[in-house]
Amino acid sequence: TLDIKKEMSPRIPVSFLLMRPRVSEPSRTPDGVQADVGKPETMGNTTWLTVNPVANKLDVKLAHAPVVTPDGTLDVVINLTDAQGRPQSGEVALWLVDEAVLSLRREKSLDPLEAFIEPVFSRISLRDSRNLAFGSLHTRENSGGDGGDFDDDDGLGRMTVRQNFKTVPYWNPSIKVDRSGQATVRIRMSSDLTNYAVRAIAVSGPDRFGTARGRVSVRLPVIVQPALPRFVRLGDRIKAGGIARVVEGPGGAGSWSIRASGLTVKSAASGQIQLDAARPVPLIADLQVETPPFTPDGRLQWDSVSVRMSVMRSADRAGDAFEVKIPVLPDRHFIEEALFARIDKRENFTWAALPEPARANTVLSHLLISDNEYLPKIISAMTNQVRYPHTCTEQVVSQTYPFLVYTDVWEKYGIAPPDPSVAENVNRTVEFLKTAQHSDGLFGYWPGTPGYVYLTAYIVDFLTEVGNANKTLRQPFAFDQTMYALAIEALKRSLRSDYARFVSGHAAHERTAALAALSRSGHLDIGYARELTAAARELDIQGMSNVFQAIAGKKDALGSEHAALEKRLWESVIFAERQGAEAFAGFQRPGAPVGARMHSSDAVVLASFVSAVSSSQPVDNRNRQRMPLVVDALVKMGGAADAWGSVHANSVSLLALRGFVDNVGITTNNTFDFNDGAASRRLTMDGAFSQHWSSDKAGGITYTGQPDRAFWAKFSRRYMPRDLGSSAEPQQRGFAVRREMIRIHKDAPPARTAIDKGGNTLTFTTGDIVEEHVQVVNPETRLFVAVSVPIAAGFEPMNPRLENASSDARPMNRSTNEGDYRAFFDDRVVYFFERMEQGTYNFYFRTQAITEGEFSHPPAKAEMMYQMSVYGTSAGSRIVVGGR
């Protein structure tokens, strides 16, 4: 008998030793071999005893109705007691989650106690030396068995994962429970018809924990479930709708209806149906995706379509209805055109008609005129940021960062911002950053990829700006203080001389980036600042600029170092005479340049210099006079197509120019004759004029005001060619991309169909499994490459990494290299590379035909993420999915 006290470990080993003495007579084994069974035997065993930590356990019980109706209320009663049944006060985290989500992978344990209990191991070993004198022993082994299959059924069973649901209809991390040990929570349920898992974790005091599980079903007597694709593209035709089911009661006569917004209902079956008590009844209509027009501010009037369906049983009028929104995606990229011009001395600024036929409702022209020469370039760069397609950590931050510091500019000039949803973008960016941060505080480009100091420094700058903005906002942006503090500690460690996690060959630059970010966040170490300032002779322009910004506010402690570094920075600038005036002509190149590995370019270097020298007033009067020349060079470096060349260059250039935008005065009562291609009119502007209109005609503008004034204009036009994306031909602008679809047959060899010419039609049947094959030929080593493979709306990607994925989801071929990060989206699969070596790459994944209809199958594309003029595409095709 063992007396186990509660102070002992919750898992303890009890070891047994059995010894049998020698017996003199030998015997024979069943197969006739003589065995000496009289040899001494020693047997040992360890049995583990589990000790229930009663003193640390909290009994949590949830009481609620097992079934509720959609959009109804659910009362959940929480009871907390100890092991003796006495009520306990505490705090409870309660949530509901769709069981379809839990089916994607095995649910982890909820019990917090497991994190506090260290595992115990037995280290007892036995050795009986008496047997060594007698040679080998004959032992009889018991036959083993598999023990049957592991049953992982948690009650979900063979449920089909629903595509339209509210994943978590309720989440409350802090429900207070008083001394009575009881609390009641009222939950407003969602509209989904599904089963929800109810989960709770409770804590009472510092050392008592408990968990509880439950289940609630959302049901109706008669239901209609959506049978719709997860997205559609412009020009698609789909056969979709819903499925009617009888959950309770008999079948019989019934009726149904379907309405759509953004979709034209081409044809549908009669509104009268016969419900079957045992079998589902498909309710299918022919739907055509409409092309939405633009709003006056240049946005599509809708980016999703909606389908509303209802069904009713005639006998008792029991019924159901749903309304589902489906994202609308373009079937091909918009064509962008842009022109910049200076207008003065009554000169004209004109633009030509559209060079090719455009699809109806897709042409949008925009004219911006300003007396501030910076504003057209700023608007152009920000528009590029909004429309940028990729989502690595740096790019997500670069898309959001500049908008934080320009929020007050648009009101000053009376124009609409390129993106009004700043708060939403900041919040989304902060959430994305949480997924990309390592436990050591560094950020990677994607979740699970290596972290970098220079990238973390850039993100800390952004988070510092968010934190500063929150000090003055009535509704602050999302901000994670723990994430921010971890990143700052990581940057502090990177300044140490023994730090070794830098990108090879770029340690000096990364340390200066960390120093500047720490300075902006208020964590500058004077010792490290003095050390890096002394090493400035070995730094390039960006490195010197980083150090100069870091010490700009520390002139009291680093006055001489600040002056010496400012002199060195300006001595690195080359000025030359052009057309009788002095102009910026570049930099002398001290130190090793940073290079594309960390997104450096001529524009980034110049923007870094402008940001640095504008952080404090230049001491030398000549340099103060030259400052506008440097800023003007940065403005002129921005082009019409992609502004300063990349999403990162745009961001740092916009940040560098922010301090100069307000230095330009606003002129008033400026008059122009404006012809938009359809009509002419006289307009008057103060400071800036912005106008959107829909026209593919030629037009122009003429300044009719005072001749001594100058203005800067930007004309941009955006349209989608009339031909569908399925007709697109292959393009090679640095990459060669080929695509084929491999139809999988269980009883026959795979059927391969190459998509080598635009406009071909491929036919499939619902249920068909297709292996997508994309081949990319990369002629040279390139940095930051994205390979994007769009999927037709009638197909769904099959992700083999899901724990519940069937063997059908695993491709029969193996990808050459899936890159540093792979993402499965509803409409595409994307492979991201930080570095893509020269060679040929083959990518394979599987999809399944789900929805009947005719769908656009856009080209696959490989492109450099920071040099998007280098790309390659496969051909587009048309997909037809028929029923069985």
Coordinates of C-alpha atoms in Angstrom, one line a residue, residues 661-857:
V661 CA 4.9 68.9 -48.5
D662 CA 3.7 71.6 -46.1
N663 CA 6.5 74.0 -47.1
V664 CA 4.6 75.0 -50.3
G665 CA 2.0 77.7 -50.1
I666 CA -1.5 77.3 -51.6
T667 CA -2.6 79.5 -54.4
T668 CA -6.2 80.4 -55.0
N669 CA -8.6 81.2 -57.9
N670 CA -6.7 79.3 -60.5
T671 CA -8.8 78.8 -63.7
F672 CA -8.5 76.0 -66.3
D673 CA -10.4 74.9 -69.4
F674 CA -11.0 71.2 -68.9
N675 CA -12.1 68.8 -71.7
D676 CA -12.8 65.3 -70.5
G677 CA -13.4 64.0 -74.0
A678 CA -17.2 64.4 -73.8
A679 CA -17.6 68.1 -72.9
S680 CA -15.6 71.2 -72.0
R681 CA -16.0 73.3 -68.9
R682 CA -14.2 76.0 -66.9
L683 CA -13.0 75.0 -63.5
T684 CA -11.5 77.0 -60.6
M685 CA -9.2 75.5 -58.0
D686 CA -7.5 76.5 -54.8
G687 CA -4.3 74.5 -54.2
A688 CA -5.4 71.3 -55.9
F689 CA -8.0 69.8 -58.2
S690 CA -8.9 66.1 -58.4
Q691 CA -11.5 64.6 -60.8
H692 CA -12.5 61.0 -61.8
W693 CA -14.5 60.3 -64.9
S694 CA -15.3 57.4 -67.2
S695 CA -14.2 58.0 -70.8
D696 CA -12.0 56.4 -73.4
K697 CA -11.8 59.6 -75.5
A698 CA -8.9 62.0 -75.9
G699 CA -8.9 65.2 -73.8
G700 CA -6.9 68.0 -72.3
I701 CA -6.6 71.0 -70.0
T702 CA -5.5 74.5 -70.6
Y703 CA -4.4 77.0 -67.9
T704 CA -6.2 80.3 -68.3
G705 CA -5.1 82.1 -65.2
Q706 CA -2.1 84.3 -64.3
P707 CA 0.9 83.5 -66.5
D708 CA 3.5 83.7 -63.7
R709 CA 2.2 80.6 -62.0
A710 CA 3.2 77.0 -62.5
F711 CA 1.3 73.8 -61.8
W712 CA 1.9 70.1 -61.9
A713 CA -0.5 67.7 -63.3
K714 CA -0.9 63.9 -63.4
F715 CA -3.3 62.1 -65.7
S716 CA -3.9 58.4 -65.1
R717 CA -6.2 56.0 -66.8
R718 CA -7.2 52.5 -65.8
Y719 CA -9.1 50.0 -67.9
M720 CA -9.6 46.3 -68.6
P721 CA -9.2 45.1 -72.2
R722 CA -12.4 43.8 -73.8
D723 CA -11.0 40.3 -74.3
L724 CA -11.5 37.9 -71.3
G725 CA -8.5 36.9 -69.3
S726 CA -9.0 33.3 -70.6
S727 CA -7.7 34.5 -74.0
A728 CA -4.4 35.9 -72.6
E729 CA -1.3 34.7 -74.4
P730 CA 2.0 33.7 -72.7
Q731 CA 4.5 36.5 -72.0
Q732 CA 8.2 36.3 -71.2
R733 CA 9.7 39.4 -69.6
G734 CA 12.5 37.6 -67.6
F735 CA 10.7 34.3 -66.7
A736 CA 9.3 31.6 -68.9
V737 CA 6.1 30.0 -67.4
R738 CA 4.3 26.9 -68.7
R739 CA 1.1 25.3 -67.3
E740 CA -0.7 22.0 -67.8
M741 CA -3.6 20.3 -66.1
I742 CA -3.4 16.6 -65.3
R743 CA -6.7 14.9 -64.9
I744 CA -6.5 12.1 -62.3
H745 CA -8.3 8.8 -63.1
K746 CA -8.3 6.0 -60.5
D747 CA -8.5 3.2 -63.1
A748 CA -6.6 4.8 -66.0
P749 CA -3.4 6.7 -66.6
P750 CA -3.5 10.5 -65.9
A751 CA -4.6 12.7 -68.9
R752 CA -2.3 15.7 -69.5
T753 CA -3.5 18.8 -71.2
A754 CA -1.0 21.6 -71.9
I755 CA -2.2 25.2 -71.7
D756 CA 0.2 26.7 -74.3
K757 CA -2.2 29.0 -76.2
G758 CA -4.7 31.5 -74.9
G759 CA -8.4 31.0 -75.4
N760 CA -8.5 27.2 -75.3
T761 CA -11.5 25.6 -73.5
L762 CA -11.0 22.6 -71.1
T763 CA -14.0 20.5 -70.1
F764 CA -14.4 18.8 -66.7
T765 CA -17.1 17.1 -64.6
T766 CA -18.0 17.9 -61.0
G767 CA -15.9 15.7 -58.7
D768 CA -12.9 15.5 -61.1
I769 CA -9.6 15.8 -59.4
V770 CA -7.0 17.7 -61.3
E771 CA -3.3 18.0 -60.6
E772 CA -2.0 21.5 -61.6
H773 CA 1.5 21.6 -63.0
V774 CA 3.3 24.9 -63.4
Q775 CA 6.9 25.1 -64.7
V776 CA 9.0 28.2 -64.2
V777 CA 12.4 28.7 -66.0
N778 CA 14.5 31.3 -64.2
P779 CA 17.6 32.2 -66.2
E780 CA 19.5 33.8 -63.3
T781 CA 19.6 34.0 -59.5
R782 CA 17.0 36.4 -58.3
L783 CA 15.8 37.8 -55.0
F784 CA 12.2 37.9 -53.7
V785 CA 10.2 36.1 -56.3
A786 CA 6.5 35.2 -56.2
V787 CA 5.0 32.4 -58.3
S788 CA 1.2 32.9 -58.3
V789 CA -1.1 30.2 -59.7
P790 CA -4.8 31.4 -60.1
I791 CA -7.6 28.8 -59.9
A792 CA -10.9 28.8 -61.8
A793 CA -13.8 29.6 -59.5
G794 CA -15.5 26.3 -60.1
F795 CA -12.5 24.5 -58.5
E796 CA -11.3 24.3 -54.9
P797 CA -7.7 23.8 -53.9
M798 CA -6.8 20.6 -52.0
N799 CA -4.3 21.3 -49.3
P800 CA -2.4 18.1 -48.4
R801 CA -1.0 19.7 -45.2
L802 CA -4.4 19.6 -43.5
E803 CA -4.6 16.8 -41.0
N804 CA -8.0 15.6 -42.4
A805 CA -6.8 15.7 -46.0
S806 CA -7.4 12.5 -48.0
S807 CA -4.8 10.8 -50.1
D808 CA -6.4 12.4 -53.2
A809 CA -5.0 15.8 -52.1
R810 CA -1.4 14.6 -52.4
P811 CA 0.1 15.2 -55.9
M812 CA 1.6 12.2 -57.6
N813 CA 4.5 14.4 -58.7
R814 CA 6.9 16.3 -56.4
S815 CA 7.6 20.0 -56.6
T816 CA 11.2 21.0 -57.3
N817 CA 11.2 23.6 -54.6
E818 CA 8.1 25.0 -52.9
G819 CA 10.0 28.2 -51.8
D820 CA 10.3 29.8 -48.4
Y821 CA 6.6 30.1 -47.9
R822 CA 3.6 28.6 -49.6
A823 CA 0.0 30.0 -49.2
F824 CA -3.3 28.4 -50.2
F825 CA -5.9 31.0 -50.9
D826 CA -9.5 30.4 -52.1
D827 CA -8.6 31.7 -55.6
R828 CA -4.9 30.9 -56.0
V829 CA -1.8 29.1 -54.6
V830 CA 1.3 31.3 -54.2
Y831 CA 5.0 30.2 -53.7
F832 CA 7.3 32.9 -52.3
F833 CA 11.1 32.8 -52.6
E834 CA 13.5 35.1 -50.7
R835 CA 16.1 33.8 -53.2
M836 CA 15.4 31.8 -56.3
E837 CA 18.5 30.2 -57.8
Q838 CA 19.0 29.8 -61.6
G839 CA 17.2 26.8 -62.9
T840 CA 13.9 25.1 -63.8
Y841 CA 11.2 24.8 -61.2
N842 CA 8.2 22.5 -61.3
F843 CA 5.2 23.1 -59.0
Y844 CA 2.4 20.6 -58.3
F845 CA -0.8 20.8 -56.3
R846 CA -4.3 19.4 -56.7
T847 CA -7.7 20.9 -57.1
Q848 CA -11.2 19.5 -57.5
A849 CA -14.1 20.6 -59.7
I850 CA -17.0 21.5 -57.4
T851 CA -19.3 24.0 -59.2
E852 CA -20.9 23.6 -62.6
G853 CA -20.5 26.5 -65.0
E854 CA -18.0 28.4 -67.3
F855 CA -15.1 29.9 -65.6
S856 CA -12.0 32.0 -66.5
H857 CA -8.7 30.3 -65.8

